[in-house]
Coordinates of C-alpha atoms and ligand atoms in Angstrom, one line a residue:
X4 CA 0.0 0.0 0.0
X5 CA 1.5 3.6 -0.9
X6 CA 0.3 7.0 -1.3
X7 CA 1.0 7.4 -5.1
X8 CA -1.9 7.1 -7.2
X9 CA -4.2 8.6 -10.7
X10 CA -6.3 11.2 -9.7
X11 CA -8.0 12.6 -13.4
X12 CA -5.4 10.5 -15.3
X13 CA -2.9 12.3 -14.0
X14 CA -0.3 10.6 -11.4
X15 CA 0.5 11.9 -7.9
X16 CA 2.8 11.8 -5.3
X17 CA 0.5 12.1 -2.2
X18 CA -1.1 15.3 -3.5
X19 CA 1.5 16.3 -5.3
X20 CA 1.2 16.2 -9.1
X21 CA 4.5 14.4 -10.5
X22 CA 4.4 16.8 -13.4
X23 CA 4.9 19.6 -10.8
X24 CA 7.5 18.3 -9.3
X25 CA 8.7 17.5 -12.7
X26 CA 8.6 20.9 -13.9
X27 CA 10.5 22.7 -11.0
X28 CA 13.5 19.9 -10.9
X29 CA 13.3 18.9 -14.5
X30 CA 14.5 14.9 -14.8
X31 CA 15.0 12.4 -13.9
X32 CA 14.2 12.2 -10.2
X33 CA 13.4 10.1 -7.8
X34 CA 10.7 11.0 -5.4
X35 CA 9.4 9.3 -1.9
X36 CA 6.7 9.9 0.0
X37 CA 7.0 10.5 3.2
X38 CA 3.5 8.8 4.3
X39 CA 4.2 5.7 2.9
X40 CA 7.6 5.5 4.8
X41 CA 5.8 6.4 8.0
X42 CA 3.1 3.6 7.3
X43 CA 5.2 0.6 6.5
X44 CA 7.7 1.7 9.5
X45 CA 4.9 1.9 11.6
X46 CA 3.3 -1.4 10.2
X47 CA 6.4 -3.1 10.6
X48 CA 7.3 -1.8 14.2
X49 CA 3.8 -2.7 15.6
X50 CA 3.9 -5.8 14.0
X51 CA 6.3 -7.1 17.1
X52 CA 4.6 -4.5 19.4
X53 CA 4.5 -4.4 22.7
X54 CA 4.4 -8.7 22.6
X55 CA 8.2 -9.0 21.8
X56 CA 10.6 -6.4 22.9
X57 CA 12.3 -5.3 19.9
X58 CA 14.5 -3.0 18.0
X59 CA 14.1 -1.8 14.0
X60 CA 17.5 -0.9 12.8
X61 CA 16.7 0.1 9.0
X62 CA 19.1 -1.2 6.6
X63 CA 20.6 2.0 5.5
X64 CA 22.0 0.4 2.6
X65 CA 18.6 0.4 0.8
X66 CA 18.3 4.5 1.4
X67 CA 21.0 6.3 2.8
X68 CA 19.3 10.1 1.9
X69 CA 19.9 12.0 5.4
X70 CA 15.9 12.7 5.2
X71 CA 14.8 9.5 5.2
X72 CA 17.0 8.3 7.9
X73 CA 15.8 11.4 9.9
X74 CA 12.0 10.6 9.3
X75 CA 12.7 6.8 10.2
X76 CA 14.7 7.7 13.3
X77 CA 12.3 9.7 14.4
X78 CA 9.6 7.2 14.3
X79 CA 12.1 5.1 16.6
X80 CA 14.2 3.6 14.1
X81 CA 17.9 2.7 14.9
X82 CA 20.3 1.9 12.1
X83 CA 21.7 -1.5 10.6
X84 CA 24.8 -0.3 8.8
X85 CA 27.8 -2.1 6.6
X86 CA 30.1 0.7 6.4
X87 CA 32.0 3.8 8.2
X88 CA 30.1 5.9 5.6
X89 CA 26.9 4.6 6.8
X90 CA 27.4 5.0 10.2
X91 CA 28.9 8.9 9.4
X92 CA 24.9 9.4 8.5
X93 CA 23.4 7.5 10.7
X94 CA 24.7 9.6 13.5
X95 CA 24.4 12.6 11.4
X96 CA 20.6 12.3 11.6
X97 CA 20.6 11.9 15.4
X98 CA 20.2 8.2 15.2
X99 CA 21.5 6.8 18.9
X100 CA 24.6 5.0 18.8
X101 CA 22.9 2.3 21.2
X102 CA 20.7 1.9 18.1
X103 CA 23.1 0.7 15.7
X104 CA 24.3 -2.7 14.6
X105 CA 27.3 -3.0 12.3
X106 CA 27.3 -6.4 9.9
X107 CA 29.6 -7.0 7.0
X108 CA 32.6 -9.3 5.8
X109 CA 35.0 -6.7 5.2
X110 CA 35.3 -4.0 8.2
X111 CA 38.7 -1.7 8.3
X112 CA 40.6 -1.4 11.6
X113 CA 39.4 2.8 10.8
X114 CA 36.2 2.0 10.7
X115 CA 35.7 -0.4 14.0
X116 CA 38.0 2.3 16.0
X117 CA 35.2 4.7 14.3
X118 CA 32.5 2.4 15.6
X119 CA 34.1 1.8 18.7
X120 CA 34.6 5.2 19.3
X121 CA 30.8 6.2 18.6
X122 CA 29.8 3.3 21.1
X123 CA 27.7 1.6 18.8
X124 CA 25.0 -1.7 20.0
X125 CA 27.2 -4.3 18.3
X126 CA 29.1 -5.3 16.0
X127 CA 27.9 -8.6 13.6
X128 CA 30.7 -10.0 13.5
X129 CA 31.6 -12.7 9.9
X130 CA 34.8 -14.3 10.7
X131 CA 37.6 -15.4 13.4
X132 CA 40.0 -13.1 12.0
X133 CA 37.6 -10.2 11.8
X134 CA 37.1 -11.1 15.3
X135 CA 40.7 -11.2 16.3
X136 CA 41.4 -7.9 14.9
X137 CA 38.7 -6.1 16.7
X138 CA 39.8 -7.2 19.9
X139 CA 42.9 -5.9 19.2
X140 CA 41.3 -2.2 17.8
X141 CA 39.3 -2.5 21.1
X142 CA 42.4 -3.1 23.0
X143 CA 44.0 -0.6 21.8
X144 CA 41.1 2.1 22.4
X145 CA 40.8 0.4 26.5
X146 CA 37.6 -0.8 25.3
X147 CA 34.9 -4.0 25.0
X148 CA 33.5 -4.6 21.8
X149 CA 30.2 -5.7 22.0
X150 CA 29.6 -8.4 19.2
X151 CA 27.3 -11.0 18.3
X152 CA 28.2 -13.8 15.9
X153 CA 27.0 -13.7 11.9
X154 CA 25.7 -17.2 11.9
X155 CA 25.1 -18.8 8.4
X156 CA 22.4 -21.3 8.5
X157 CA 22.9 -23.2 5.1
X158 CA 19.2 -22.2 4.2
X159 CA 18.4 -21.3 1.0
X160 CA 16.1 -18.3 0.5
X161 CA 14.8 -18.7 -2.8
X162 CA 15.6 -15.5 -4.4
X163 CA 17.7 -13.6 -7.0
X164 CA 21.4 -15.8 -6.8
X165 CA 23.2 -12.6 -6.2
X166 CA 21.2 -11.8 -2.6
X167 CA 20.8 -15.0 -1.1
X168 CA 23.5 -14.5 1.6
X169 CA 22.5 -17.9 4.0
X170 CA 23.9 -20.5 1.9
X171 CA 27.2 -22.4 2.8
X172 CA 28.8 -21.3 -0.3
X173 CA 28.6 -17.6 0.5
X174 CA 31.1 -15.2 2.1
X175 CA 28.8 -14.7 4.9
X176 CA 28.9 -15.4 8.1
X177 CA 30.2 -18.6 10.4
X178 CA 28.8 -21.9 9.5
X179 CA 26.5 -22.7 12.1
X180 CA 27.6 -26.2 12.8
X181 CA 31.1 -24.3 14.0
X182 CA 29.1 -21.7 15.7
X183 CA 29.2 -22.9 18.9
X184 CA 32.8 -23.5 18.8
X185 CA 33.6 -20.2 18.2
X186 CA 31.3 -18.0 20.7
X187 CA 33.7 -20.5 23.2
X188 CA 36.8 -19.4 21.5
X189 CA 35.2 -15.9 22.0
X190 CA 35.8 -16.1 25.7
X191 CA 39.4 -15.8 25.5
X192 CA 39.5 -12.9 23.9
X193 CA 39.6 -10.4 26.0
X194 CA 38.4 -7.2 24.6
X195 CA 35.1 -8.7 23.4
X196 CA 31.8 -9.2 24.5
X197 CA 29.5 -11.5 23.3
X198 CA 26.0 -9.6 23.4
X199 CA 24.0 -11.5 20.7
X200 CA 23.3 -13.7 17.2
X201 CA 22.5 -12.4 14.3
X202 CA 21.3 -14.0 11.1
X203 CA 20.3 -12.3 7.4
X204 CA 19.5 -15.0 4.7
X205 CA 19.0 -12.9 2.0
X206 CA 16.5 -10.3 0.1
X207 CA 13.4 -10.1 -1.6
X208 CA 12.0 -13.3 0.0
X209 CA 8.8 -14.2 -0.2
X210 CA 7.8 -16.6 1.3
X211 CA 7.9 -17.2 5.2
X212 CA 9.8 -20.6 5.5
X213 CA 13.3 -19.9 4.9
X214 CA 13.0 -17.5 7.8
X215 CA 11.5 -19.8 10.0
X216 CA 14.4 -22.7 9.4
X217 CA 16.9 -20.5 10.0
X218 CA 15.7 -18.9 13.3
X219 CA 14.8 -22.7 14.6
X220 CA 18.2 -23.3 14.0
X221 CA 20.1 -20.0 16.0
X222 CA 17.5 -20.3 17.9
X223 CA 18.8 -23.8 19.1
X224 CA 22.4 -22.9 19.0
X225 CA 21.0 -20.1 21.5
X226 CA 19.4 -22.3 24.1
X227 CA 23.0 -24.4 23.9
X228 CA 24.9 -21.2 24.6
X229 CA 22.8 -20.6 27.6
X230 CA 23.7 -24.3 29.0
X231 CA 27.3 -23.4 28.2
X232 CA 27.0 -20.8 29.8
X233 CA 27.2 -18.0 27.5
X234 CA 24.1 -15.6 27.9
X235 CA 22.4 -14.3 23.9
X236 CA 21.0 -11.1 24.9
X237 CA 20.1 -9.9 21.1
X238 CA 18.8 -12.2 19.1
X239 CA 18.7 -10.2 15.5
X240 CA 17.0 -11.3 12.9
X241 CA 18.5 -9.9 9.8
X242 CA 16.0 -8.4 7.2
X243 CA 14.9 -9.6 3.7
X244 CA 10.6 -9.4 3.6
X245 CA 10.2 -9.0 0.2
X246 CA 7.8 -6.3 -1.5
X247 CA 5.0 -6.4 -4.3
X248 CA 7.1 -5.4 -7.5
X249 CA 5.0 -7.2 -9.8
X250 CA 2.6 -10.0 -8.4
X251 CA 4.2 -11.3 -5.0
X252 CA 2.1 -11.9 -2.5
X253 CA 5.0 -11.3 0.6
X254 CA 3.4 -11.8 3.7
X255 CA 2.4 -8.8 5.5
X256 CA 4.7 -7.4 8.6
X257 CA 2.2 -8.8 11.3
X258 CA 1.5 -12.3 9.2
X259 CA 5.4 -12.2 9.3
X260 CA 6.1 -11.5 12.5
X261 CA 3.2 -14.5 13.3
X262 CA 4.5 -16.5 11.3
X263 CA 8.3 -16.3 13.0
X264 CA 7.7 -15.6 16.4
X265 CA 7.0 -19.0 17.7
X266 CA 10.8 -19.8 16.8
X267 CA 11.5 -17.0 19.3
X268 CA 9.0 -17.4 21.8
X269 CA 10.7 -18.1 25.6
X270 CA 13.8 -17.0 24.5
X271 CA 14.1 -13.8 26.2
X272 CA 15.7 -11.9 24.1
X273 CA 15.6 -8.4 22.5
X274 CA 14.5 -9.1 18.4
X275 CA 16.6 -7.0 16.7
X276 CA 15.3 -6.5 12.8
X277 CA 16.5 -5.1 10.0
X278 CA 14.3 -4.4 7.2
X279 CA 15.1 -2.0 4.4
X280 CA 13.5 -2.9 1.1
X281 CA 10.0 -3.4 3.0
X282 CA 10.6 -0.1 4.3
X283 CA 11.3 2.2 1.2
X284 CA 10.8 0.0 -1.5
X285 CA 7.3 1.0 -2.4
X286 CA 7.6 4.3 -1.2
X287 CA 9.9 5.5 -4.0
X288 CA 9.7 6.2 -8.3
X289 CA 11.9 7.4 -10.8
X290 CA 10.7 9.9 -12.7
X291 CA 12.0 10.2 -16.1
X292 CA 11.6 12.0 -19.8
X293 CA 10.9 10.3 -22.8
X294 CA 13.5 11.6 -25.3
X295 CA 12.6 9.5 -27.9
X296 CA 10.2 7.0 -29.3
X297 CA 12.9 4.8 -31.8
X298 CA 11.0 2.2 -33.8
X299 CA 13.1 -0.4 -35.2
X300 CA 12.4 -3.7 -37.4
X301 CA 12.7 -5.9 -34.7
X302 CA 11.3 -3.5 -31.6
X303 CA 10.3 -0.7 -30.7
X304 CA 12.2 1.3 -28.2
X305 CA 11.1 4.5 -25.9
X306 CA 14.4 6.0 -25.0
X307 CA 14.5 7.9 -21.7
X308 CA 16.8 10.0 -19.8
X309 CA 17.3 8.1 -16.6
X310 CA 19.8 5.1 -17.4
X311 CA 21.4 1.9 -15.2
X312 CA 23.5 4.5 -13.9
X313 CA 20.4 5.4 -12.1
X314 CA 18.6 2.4 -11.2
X315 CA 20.9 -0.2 -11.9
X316 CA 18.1 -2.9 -10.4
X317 CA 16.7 -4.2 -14.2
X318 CA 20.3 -4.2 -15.5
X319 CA 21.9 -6.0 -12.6
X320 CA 19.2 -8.7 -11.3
X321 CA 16.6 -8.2 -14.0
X322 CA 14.5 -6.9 -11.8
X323 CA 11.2 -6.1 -12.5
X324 CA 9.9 -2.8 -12.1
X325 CA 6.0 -1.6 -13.1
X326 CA 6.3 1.5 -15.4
X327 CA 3.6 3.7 -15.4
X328 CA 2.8 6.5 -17.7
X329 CA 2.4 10.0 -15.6
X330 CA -0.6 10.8 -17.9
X331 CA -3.0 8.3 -18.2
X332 CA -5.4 9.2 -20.5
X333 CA -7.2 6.2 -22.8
X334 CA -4.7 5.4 -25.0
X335 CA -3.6 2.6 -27.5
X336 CA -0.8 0.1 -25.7
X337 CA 2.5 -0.7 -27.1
X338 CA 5.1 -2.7 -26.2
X339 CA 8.5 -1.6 -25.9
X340 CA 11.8 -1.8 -24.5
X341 CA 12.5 1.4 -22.1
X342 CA 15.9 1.8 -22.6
X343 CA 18.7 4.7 -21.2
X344 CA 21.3 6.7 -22.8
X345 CA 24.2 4.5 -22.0
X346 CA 26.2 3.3 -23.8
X347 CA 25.8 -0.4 -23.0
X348 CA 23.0 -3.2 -24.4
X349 CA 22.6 -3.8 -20.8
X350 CA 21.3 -0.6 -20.2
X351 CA 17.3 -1.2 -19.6
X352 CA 14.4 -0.1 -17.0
X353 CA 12.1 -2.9 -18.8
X354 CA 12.0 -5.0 -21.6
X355 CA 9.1 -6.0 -23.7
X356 CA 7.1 -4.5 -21.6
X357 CA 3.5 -3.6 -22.7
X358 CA 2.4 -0.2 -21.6
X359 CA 0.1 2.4 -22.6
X360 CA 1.3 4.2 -26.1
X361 CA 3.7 7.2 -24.7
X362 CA 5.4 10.3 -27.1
X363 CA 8.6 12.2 -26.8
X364 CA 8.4 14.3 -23.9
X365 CA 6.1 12.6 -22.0
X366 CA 6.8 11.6 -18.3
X367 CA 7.0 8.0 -16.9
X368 CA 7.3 6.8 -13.6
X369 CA 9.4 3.5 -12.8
X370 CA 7.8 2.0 -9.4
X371 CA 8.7 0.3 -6.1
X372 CA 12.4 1.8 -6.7
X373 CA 12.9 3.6 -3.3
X374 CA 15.1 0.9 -1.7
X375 CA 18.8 0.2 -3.3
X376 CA 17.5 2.7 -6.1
X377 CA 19.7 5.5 -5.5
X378 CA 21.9 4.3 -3.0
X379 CA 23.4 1.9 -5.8
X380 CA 23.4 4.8 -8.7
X381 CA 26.4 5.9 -10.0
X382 CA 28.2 8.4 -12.2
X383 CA 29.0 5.9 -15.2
X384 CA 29.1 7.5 -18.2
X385 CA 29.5 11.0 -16.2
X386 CA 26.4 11.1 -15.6
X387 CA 25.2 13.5 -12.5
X388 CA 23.3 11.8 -10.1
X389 CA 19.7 12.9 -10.3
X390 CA 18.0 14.7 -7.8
X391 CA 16.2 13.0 -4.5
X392 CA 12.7 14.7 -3.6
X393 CA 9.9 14.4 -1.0
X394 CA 6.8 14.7 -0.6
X395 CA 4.3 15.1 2.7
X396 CA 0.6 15.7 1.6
X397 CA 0.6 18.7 -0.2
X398 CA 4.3 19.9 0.2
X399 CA 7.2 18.7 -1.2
X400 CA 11.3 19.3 -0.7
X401 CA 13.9 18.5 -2.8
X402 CA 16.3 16.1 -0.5
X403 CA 19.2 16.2 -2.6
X404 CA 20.6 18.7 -5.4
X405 CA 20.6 17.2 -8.7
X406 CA 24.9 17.1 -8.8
X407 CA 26.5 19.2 -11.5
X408 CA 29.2 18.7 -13.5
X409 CA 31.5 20.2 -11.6
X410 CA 30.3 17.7 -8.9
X411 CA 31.5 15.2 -11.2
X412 CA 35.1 16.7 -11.4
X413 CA 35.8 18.3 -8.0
X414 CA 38.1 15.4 -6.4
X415 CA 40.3 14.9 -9.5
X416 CA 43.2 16.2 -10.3
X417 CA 46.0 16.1 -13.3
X418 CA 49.3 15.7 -12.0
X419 CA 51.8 18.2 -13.4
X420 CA 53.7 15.9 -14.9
Ligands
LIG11 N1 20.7 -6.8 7.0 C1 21.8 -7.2 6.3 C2 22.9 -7.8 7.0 C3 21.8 -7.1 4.9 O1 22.9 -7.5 4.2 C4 20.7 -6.6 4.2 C5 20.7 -6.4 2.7 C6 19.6 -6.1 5.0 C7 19.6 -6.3 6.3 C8 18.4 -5.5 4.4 O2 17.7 -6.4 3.5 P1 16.3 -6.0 2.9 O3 15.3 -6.0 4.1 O4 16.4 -4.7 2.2 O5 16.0 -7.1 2.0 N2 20.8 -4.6 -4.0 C9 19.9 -5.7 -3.9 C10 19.6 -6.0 -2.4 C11 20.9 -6.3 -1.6 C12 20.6 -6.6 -0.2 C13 21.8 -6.6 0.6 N3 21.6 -6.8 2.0 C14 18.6 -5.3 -4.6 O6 18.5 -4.3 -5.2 O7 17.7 -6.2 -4.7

C-alpha cells in the first residue's frame, strides 16, 4: 500500500502532481513519499509490538538520503549499517549509537575504531579473524567490543542468486555447525563481549519458510549457549521481507512477524530487525523523460533519460519494475523496451514490456524503486546523479541537489607531470 496514485489521469505523489514536481527539478528524479515510509515503519514496528521487545535498525544500505534516515529515526528507528560511511549518517541524523548494529565481511581497523569510538550496539561480526582484529582495535582504544556472531544457517532463501546470503557457499557469516565453537573461543578474547546472534539469509524473499528454518536453527544454537553458559542477549534477525514489485504476495509485517515468532517465543531476548527494502521499496519512483520513441524492425524502443546508472536494479538482477505513464489518458498500448542513454546493451528499465502508447516528452514513472535505487546509482558515463525529492501531503522538498558537472570533477586532479 502507498500514497502514489491517478487522480483525473494524471499521477500523484501524495497530492503532489509528478508533473509539478517535474517541472521545478526537471529529470530524472526520484521521489518518496513520506506517508508511505511512515506507514510501512509503523506497520512493521507494531507488527512485534508491545508482545516481543524489539529494535528496527533500518538497513541503510537500501536509502541512505539524510531525510529518510531522519523521518525513520524519528519514528524510533535505529540503524543497521555495513560501512563507516553509513554509520557517518546515521549519526548525522541523530540516530543513537545504542541503536546501531554493524554487519559486513569486510570492516577496516578505521572504521571499528570509528565504531568503537561512537559506542555503537554491536558489532555482527563474519569471521575469526575479523574477530581477532577487533579485539585488538578494542584493546588498543581500552575498550569492550560488544559483538554477536554472523551465523550462516545453510538455508536457502529462494531469491535472486546474487542476494541469497545464508547459503554455505557464501562469504557470509560462520557456519553454524562451527558456531558454537567459536562464541567458546570468544571467551578468550579479552576485549570482546558476546552480546547477541545475528542472522540475514538474503532479500526479496517471499515466502515465510526460509525465515522460520533459519531462526529454529540459532535459535537452538542459543538455548546451547545458555547451557554453556554464554548468555544471547540480542537475538537479530536480519531483514529480507520482500515487497509487491509485480505480483508477489509477501506476507504482511504482522502475518510475518506470526508466522516467526513461535521460533523465538521463551527466549528472552531483544529481536533485533533489520528491514530496508519493505521499508522504502514501495515508497519510492523514478521519474523520467521520454526523449525519444525509436521504432526499429525488430522492436520498438522508448528511450529515456534516466539510465542503469540510475537504477541499476533491471540491469543487474533483471528486476522487474512496473512503469507507469504520468498521464494516463485512454490510450492505444504498445510494447517496448525502455531503454537509457548509456552506452551499454545492458542498459534497460524494462523489456518488452506492454504499456500504454507514450510520445517524446512525456513523463514516466518507474515504481517500487525507493530501496537500493539511489543508493546503488552511480556516475558511469559522467552522468550526474539525479536529484532526490519528498513529498508530505501537499508539500514537497527536494532532499538532494541534482549534482552538477563540476560535482562530477571536484576530487580529481592532473598531475603536473
Ligand atoms: N541486513 C543485512 C545484514 C543485509 O545484508 C541486508 C541487505 C539487509 C539487512 C536488508 O535487507 P532487505 O530488508 O532490504 O531485504 N541490491 C539488492 C539487495 C541487496 C541486499 C543486501 N543486503 C537489490 O537491489 O535487490
Amino acid at each position: 500500500m502507498n500514497y502514489f496514485h491517478y487522480i483525473n489521469d494524471e499521477l500523484y505523489a501524495e497530492e503532489v502532481p509528478i508533473r509539478k514536481i517535474a517541472s521545478q527539478v526537471g529529470t530524472p528524479f526520484y521521489v518518496y513519499s513520506y506517508q508511505t515510509l511512515q506507514r510501512h515503519f509503523t506497520a512493521f514496528d507494531s507488527a512485534f509490538g508491545e508482545k516481543f521487545d524489539h529494535l528496527i535498525c533500518f538497513a541503510v544500505k537500501a536509502n541512505s538520503n539524510l531525510a529518510i534516515l531522519n523521518l525513520l529515526g524519528r519514528l524510533g528507528a535505529g540503524a543497521d549499517i555495513v560501512s563507516g560511511g553509513e554509520l557517518f549518517r546515521a549519526l548525522k541524523v541523530g540516530i543513537l549509537p545504542e541503536k546501531i548494529v554493524y554487519a559486513g565481511v569486510g570492516k577496516t581497523c578505521r572504521e571499528m575504531e570509528y565504531a568503537l569510538q561512537s559506542g555503537i550496539l554491536m558489532f555482527n561480526v563474519e569471521s575469526w579473524p575479523e574477530l581477532e582484529l577487533l579485539n585488538r582495535v578494542a584493546g588498543e582504544m581500552n575498550k569492550k567490543a560488544s559483538i554477536a556472531l554472523r551465523v550462516n544457517p545453510d538455508i536457502s532463501a529462494d531469491t535472486h542468486p546474487y542476494i541469497t546470503t545464508g547459503l554455505r557457499q557464501e562469504k557470509f557469516g560462520i557456519d553454524i555447525h562451527r558456531a558454537l565453537e567459536e562464541y567458546k573461543r570468544i571467551q578468550s578474547l579479552e576485549h570482546v563481549k558476546i552480546v547477541g546472534a545475528h542472522v540475514h539469509i538474503g532479500s526479496q524473499i517471499t515466502k515465510v519458510t526460509p525465515f522460520i528454518d533459519s531462526l529454529q536453527k540459532v535459535a537452538t544454537l542459543i538455548q546451547k549457549l545458555r547451557e554453556e553458559k554464554i548468555q544471547i542477549n540480542y537475538l537479530d534477525i536480519g531483514g529480507g521481507l520482500g515487497i509487491t514489485y509485480r505480483n508477489e504476495e509477501p506476507p504482511s509485517p504482522k502475518e510475518f512477524v506470526e508466522a516467526i515468532s513461535s521460533t523465538f517465543k521463551g527466549l528472552e531476548v531483544t529481536i533485533i530487525s533489520e528491514p530496508g527494502r519493505v521499508i522504502v521499496g514501495n515508497a519510492g519512483a523514478l521519474i523520467s523523460k521520454v526523449l525519444y520513441v525509436k521504432r526499429k524492425d525488430e522492436k520498438n524502443f522508448l528511450i529515456v533519460d534516466a539510465g542503469m546508472n540510475d537504477l541499476m536494479r533491471p540491469s543487474l538482477y533483471k528486476a522487474y519494475h512496473e512503469i507507469l505513464p504520468v498521464r494516463q489518458e485512454n490510450r492505444s498500448t504498445m510494447v517496448a523496451d525502455i531503454v537509457g542513454p548509456i552506452c551499454e546493451s545492458g542498459d534497460f528499465l524494462a523489456r518488452g514490456r506492454e504499456l500504454p502508447e507514450v510520445f517524446s516528452g512525456e513523463l514516466i514513472a518507474t515504481m517500487s524503486a525507493g530501496a537500493y535505487g539511489f543508493s546503488m546509482s552511480s556516475n558511469y558515463n559522467s552522468r550526474p546523479r539525479v536529484p532526490e525529492v519528498l513529498v508530505k501531503k501537499d508539500q514537497f522538498r527536494v532532499i538532494r541537489q541534482r549534482e552538477t558537472y563540476d560535482d562530477l570533477i571536484h576530487t580529481e586532479m592532473v598531475p603536473d607531470w
